Amino acid sequence: MIGYIMRRLAAAVPVLLMVSLLAFLLMQIVPGDPAYAMAGSDASVTEIEAIRHDLGLDRAWYLRLADWYLALLRGDLGHSYTLRADVADLIIERIPVTLSIALYSLLIAIPCSIAMGIVAARFRGKLIDLGIMTTALLGVSLPNFWIGIMGILFFSVHLGWLPSGGYVPMGEDIGGWIRSMTLPALVLGTMQIGLLTRITRSEMLDIMHKDYVRTARAKGGSELRVLVRHALRNALVPIVTVIGLLFGMIVTGAVVVEQVFSIPGVGRLIVQAILTRDYPLIQGTLLFVAGAFVLINLLVDISYAYLDPRIRQA
Amino acid sequence: MSAAASTETVAPLLSVEHLRIVAAARRREDLLVEDVSFAVHAGEFLGIVGESGCGKSMTALSMLGLLPGPNVRASGGRVLFDGQDILTMGGSSLRHLRGNDVAMIFQDPMSSLNPVQTIGEQIVETILLHEKIGRERAWARAVELLAEVNIPAAAQRARDYPHQLSGGMRQRVMIAMAIACKPRLLIADEPTTALDVTIQAQILELLDRLRRERGMAVILITHDLGVIAEYADRVLVMYSGRIVERAEVASLFAQPLHPYTHGLLGSVPPLEEEVDELVAIEGQPPSPGAWPSGCRFQPRCPQSRPECASWSVRLIESEPDHAAACILHEHGETSHAD
Ligand SMILES: Nc1ncnc2c1ncn2[C@@H]1O[C@H](COP(=O)(O)OP(=O)(O)OP(=O)(O)O)[C@@H](O)[C@H]1O
Ligand code: SF4
Ligand SMILES: [Mg+2]
């Protein structure tokens, strides 16, 4: 298993380098210049040129690219132009924030959608199935920012239960942290629930007619036991696959949700980096997201072996 | 046979009365099983034979309350086990019955075991569902059961997953699981169709040995008349959802009454060679919903006559314990041409 993990990680290196290259080239094509953003609107041309020189932006792009890769070899992600701090530190500082929302949203989404998916499959074609699938469809199709704003209007403005934004670190005040994360996590979870409910339902429908599910009934197991211990247990491989795929949705969702709720996470850092053309920060955050993708995929593949003995022994 | 004769006065273990099963199709109901009645006594080996689609599996599943819902259901009759009607049983009584009093093994051992649980766990689950014993004792019992169905190195095998076993071994596991709680009735729905011939014989020997040792009743569904001849005490011949002949095995082979049975036996010298498929009769059985009125065998029957189409079909007992549903026997004739 260790050897397998090592091979997978090694195979990911070229992918990450390609992602960095693409991100770099893209930023060369997109108009805009960090020097303008840093100098402010009333700066003179010479001032701007000076900043460009300081940042090394007057050098050829391939030289800058080579510099960036060389620094990466030393484990250095560079220095942010605008935030005047190490890119690596900036990212590490924000990981717990984004990870909190992501995990919290999964914690809401996974149990809800699995329960809803099972109920919908069990009562296929009944009113409750229709209700659940309509809710799921709404979850996928309503935009995150709209759900976020509606959530703020209802839970913060109308009911006054939850804060409308801001972030309370976990170390400071656990209760405050939970309250500040609940609404963002709910919003982020809605979309996941939509997708995960649908896949759970369709997998369950498929598996509920398998011979071994009939065997489980013939043994005298209760309906719940048959559905959970036998049917759901066998549906977990595709469900976990989709949970892995949700990660992409979580990243894009985090960008929006952190913006709407003014939460200082990685998503917000990416937006900020792009808006200010902060090249090292853009490169660094995108590399981080790509790395996280690779890691999630690896975790998903490892979990297959755990979930299915046929894969384990193959 | 002796088992049937000596139990004549004892109340049967299972008694099916006028069972009727329908399948809801678009805007209509198809009849799958009609007016099926028979009884099984403790320790008896009953065979059910008939072409594909004649309702054998549906009849069997109804004995566990396991008809594939929501569209298939029993719409009439009773299935009495120990005097209790399974068809109207509530959820908890049904769960108590399944796996405990009545157990079933299915045709395809490849797909009938849960692929993500070890076979030991699957047997343990059955035991723990019905008995209040510790997990460790249940595991020990599971290993004993595996040994009892002749699985070598049972203690190690118990930790295997189904995909690590051959088809024959998996069917043994299914049998071990089925007998785990000492059921009084074991239903085997074509348990050997998916297996090769030598394994088939071993599995059937095993079932017969367990029946003798444990005194449980066995209902064996098969296409193979040779198997019926070798193991069964009594036999039901089904055609298009009905029992067309019911007899003790010896009399069925000595003197088949129904033209359909006669056709089935046509290529089998009684009590000798085996046949794999029932191919003796020309044509195909009609599918449910397309059954002719009167006798459903009529389009394929070499002895059919115009009255057969309007005859009200019923089993007619012409000898003790030997009945056939054919108009010929109403007039005291036999279906023999010779
Ligand atoms: N879920 C279902 N819904 C509707 N009809 C069904 C369903 N399952 C089976 N049937 C029909 O019920 C009839 C009886 O099926 P059954 O499985 O009892 O046949 P069988 O005698 O066991 O055949 P085989 O020897 O092929 O196993 C068949 O004609 C089949 O098409
Ligand atoms: S009733 Fe008529 S058609 Fe049916 S089996 Fe007897 S002779 Fe043949
Ligand atoms: Mg069948």
PDB file of C-alpha atoms in Angstrom, chain A residues 3 9 21 30 33 38 72 92 97 137 143 159 170 173-174 184 188 222 224 237-238 244 269 279 289 306:
ATOM      1  CA  GLY A   3       4.528   1.691  -2.401  1.00  0.00           C
ATOM      2  CA  LEU A   9       2.237  10.816  -5.546  1.00  0.00           C
ATOM      3  CA  LEU A  21       2.708  26.299 -16.287  1.00  0.00           C
ATOM      4  CA  VAL A  30      -4.843  38.130 -19.440  1.00  0.00           C
ATOM      5  CA  ASP A  33      -0.475  44.361 -14.355  1.00  0.00           C
ATOM      6  CA  MET A  38      -0.109  48.262  -6.290  1.00  0.00           C
ATOM      7  CA  LEU A  72       9.726  25.704  -6.029  1.00  0.00           C
ATOM      8  CA  ILE A  92      -1.304  27.622   5.475  1.00  0.00           C
ATOM      9  CA  VAL A  97     -10.774  28.126   7.668  1.00  0.00           C
ATOM     10  CA  LEU A 137     -32.802  19.231  -8.223  1.00  0.00           C
ATOM     11  CA  PRO A 143     -26.698  29.254  -7.589  1.00  0.00           C
ATOM     12  CA  LEU A 159     -34.612  35.211  12.661  1.00  0.00           C
ATOM     13  CA  MET A 170     -12.112  27.745  16.600  1.00  0.00           C
ATOM     14  CA  ASP A 173     -14.623  30.553  20.805  1.00  0.00           C
ATOM     15  CA  ILE A 174     -15.980  27.150  19.784  1.00  0.00           C
ATOM     16  CA  PRO A 184     -21.724  29.008   4.925  1.00  0.00           C
ATOM     17  CA  LEU A 188     -22.032  24.909   0.428  1.00  0.00           C
ATOM     18  CA  SER A 222     -35.429  -5.982   9.143  1.00  0.00           C
ATOM     19  CA  LEU A 224     -33.671  -1.048   7.683  1.00  0.00           C
ATOM     20  CA  VAL A 237     -18.034   2.692  -3.778  1.00  0.00           C
ATOM     21  CA  PRO A 238     -19.956   4.843  -6.267  1.00  0.00           C
ATOM     22  CA  GLY A 244     -14.449  12.762  -4.256  1.00  0.00           C
ATOM     23  CA  LEU A 269      -7.339  34.458  -1.166  1.00  0.00           C
ATOM     24  CA  TYR A 279       1.307  36.444  -9.714  1.00  0.00           C
ATOM     25  CA  VAL A 289      -5.727  23.493  -5.036  1.00  0.00           C
ATOM     26  CA  TYR A 306     -11.114  -0.603   2.074  1.00  0.00           C
TER      27      TYR A 306
END
